[in-house]
Structure formats: C-alpha cells, structure tokens
Amino acid sequence: MRKAKVKVILAMLIFGTVGLFVKQIPLASSGIAFYRGLLGSLFLMIVLISKKDKISWNSLKQNAKILFFSGVAIGLNWILLFESYRYTTLSNATLSYYFAPLFVLLVSPVVLKEKLTAVKVGCILLALIGMYLIVGKSPVISGEYNHPLGILYGIGAAAFYASLILLNKFLKGLSGLESTMIQLAVASAVLLPYVMLTEGSELFHIPTHSLPYLLILGIVHTGIGYTFYFSAMQDLKGQTVAILSYIDPISAVFISALFLNEKMSFMQLVGGIFILGAAFVSEWPLPERKTLWIKAKERR
C-alpha cells in the first residue's frame, strides 16, 4: 500500500513538471504533441511486451471508434495546453486546465444521464469566481505573456480533456495501459499529417539543446509516469488516488514560482484554491465520476 502511494505521488510530481519542460522546447505545440504521443506509445508498448500482456484484438475492434476519437482528443488537448504554457504562466495554465471535471459536470446530465444538483451548480459557480480572481488580477500583456489568451487555451484544453474523460467511460475490455498506448499512437498518427502540412521539414529540425527535454517529456512524463500510475492503481482505492492526484496542480504552482519566478498574488492564490476546491468537491460525492476522472488522469 505504501509503495503504491509513493508511485502515485511520483507520477503526480512528474506530471506537475510537464509545463516546465515544454517551455524549454522551441518547437510548435503540435510538433511537441506529436513527439510526446510517439515516444510515449513506444515506451508503453515496450512495457506491455516486457509484461507479456497480450492485447485483445477483438476488444480493439469493438472500441475502434472510441479509441480514434479519444486519440484525437488527446492530441488537440495537448496542443492547446502547450499553447497555454507559451502565453501565460505555468500556474495559470494548470489551474485553467482543471476546469475539465467541471465541464464533465455540465454535460453529464445529457451524456451520463446524471442530475445537475445544487452542489454541482455551486462548484461551477465557485470555479468561475476563482477564474475571475485569477484573470482579473493578471495584466493582459506582461512581457512575453498574453494571459487572457493563454488562459483561454488552457480552458480549451480542459474541454478536450473532458471529452476524453467521457469517451473513456464507454471503453470496454481494455486495460488502462492498453487503451492509453493505443490512444497515444492514434494521437501521433493523426497529428503527423497536420504537423507536416504546417511545419514541414521543421518537424525534424530539433535543436540539440532541446532534444533531452523532448526525450524526457516523451519517456519520463508520458511512459514512466503512466507506468507508475497504472501499477499503483491496482493496489489503491479510487478515493485515495483521487486525493493524491491534486499533488499535480499544487506542485506545478510551486515549480512555476521556484524555477520560473512566476509569482501569484494573494487573490490569485485564492482563485486557484477556489478552482481546485470546486473540482475536488465535484468529484467527491459521486464515486462513478471520480473513477472516470482517475482513469483519464494519465492522458495529461
């Protein structure tokens, strides 16, 4: 149990540093997303082969449409998230990204046939107040940053992440590692034509100094982070993993202040607490949604 908790904590700390490494890679966001999907899927394939796990081809056929659209959602999610890192601070991007569970709340009455209760509406309103406190206290233009645009990208990424959460609800007969590997491979395959059209040969011109960051992003943040996460989930309760998952955004805020000198005002910190608190409370009363959010967490 303790070992499993350590694995989840390590995975969350790894995920919390994604933005720090993305900021060091001078490629287009679509190119970074392509390489992350490619390297991550290859690493997970090696893990599955080493574990001698056999992929169920019948399950792949049955889930083909969902795997395709969820792979597309992953690719678009990453592109928008990486753009958010470029246009605003790491903490702003991460906090706006945590609107994903609230988007799930909004569409769950239609997609999951769940009632929109007063508590859920309260969570949404609290998150909106939190975002107002963050945006309202951020200058529109600050140096290289355009905070409203960056936050808008982060919210867009959250929308695609929410769609990924909902799509994964309907996957059947596949393990977490299997579905993640396929979705990452689909994401890179779908992104390749777009990146080739928009970036051309620039996709393959990776500056030498940024190559280690790209490899770490694909292998450590994607492959190793997911492996830790999935292996730990087998030994922990869903509620425990849900609580530990909030180490990710909290660590991202500390990392942005420590390594990037990106400071938040007191009111912005309050806004961040409102957003994370709303996301946390929105998951707490409904185990089925909490489990759904956990299963999708590794796609970050």
Steps between C-alpha positions, in 0.01 A plus 500: 500500500776746596701412189193558283442843658862593434452405133194723468678789671798461267268486200324819608829681559612389153176625343534827690828579321366452145463873442853572621645272233263609223619858548855383416407349162496755211268296279139569405251363752369254240853368445560455872166320532592270209833399653348454844237265361753309292760455774238428766321234295829328411605492865166358613518239224837389638349483851210285378736268309729465804198411714395247233155655488305408189281764341147383423449570130127436534483769767694736275249447220206550733649823636651628175282810460536604862878445493527710184301797628664483844842499331400811305382658827838428661687662211285816498509512880878500503531760224275745685665429835849556358379825340367602839847446649640738238255784553455502878669380815527133586273545801230683299508233228479215751215652698295579188561142387327378817169620359479156335300326778264799507435465128416136571248625756334723241450230237444203733120550508493437123784251452495310831136562591596654834309775679653846528463552876533821700845387622618452142369841395673649804830338396472649153426847638788474748739407220380793287561736794846349541579554132377861525737561792791360298425680174390823667830527689720415200614776262379433146850529356802431719834465325469203264166396649143564385321363806136504380598318180710248692220433747256462210730235350511326838120494525484366143742224597278424799199465267679238289620326815141487621398341170777245552366420847152444358620291205699270729183431695386286207820297450457131581736203521827696499742567784613853581846447350357345183250776434755771580761351266249481213368849563851649505585319177178627339574853621846500340367342178222758468733789582770399250323617179399828665850566633656416162265744324555782748862445601645297212860394547526721810343209689828310470729796575520458874763725664764291673458679833125426508523132400550378862188694609295340223623151587424555868152629411423190295673232707486629859189720506299269278642147511644472852238726659215292357669173596533616863141619499341185360704257706401688818130514414475123538581527874322821602142609545366743245440762768864487607622549143254787449638684804863439408436620142475858628874493564530563125359857484637598842851393402466685167423824685805458727723406207394808303594721795824319581651442155325756277454781753129514414334640810130518579330772704301413809168536314627280216594235755149523643363459147716191448374352828142564386555319169677198651250490787207505258656223289569293810151537648340428163667158500455409866128414524484286185736199495413420139616839377802490727608167354445638151721803572772278643507271197543798271760677719797332335426666162626843643 
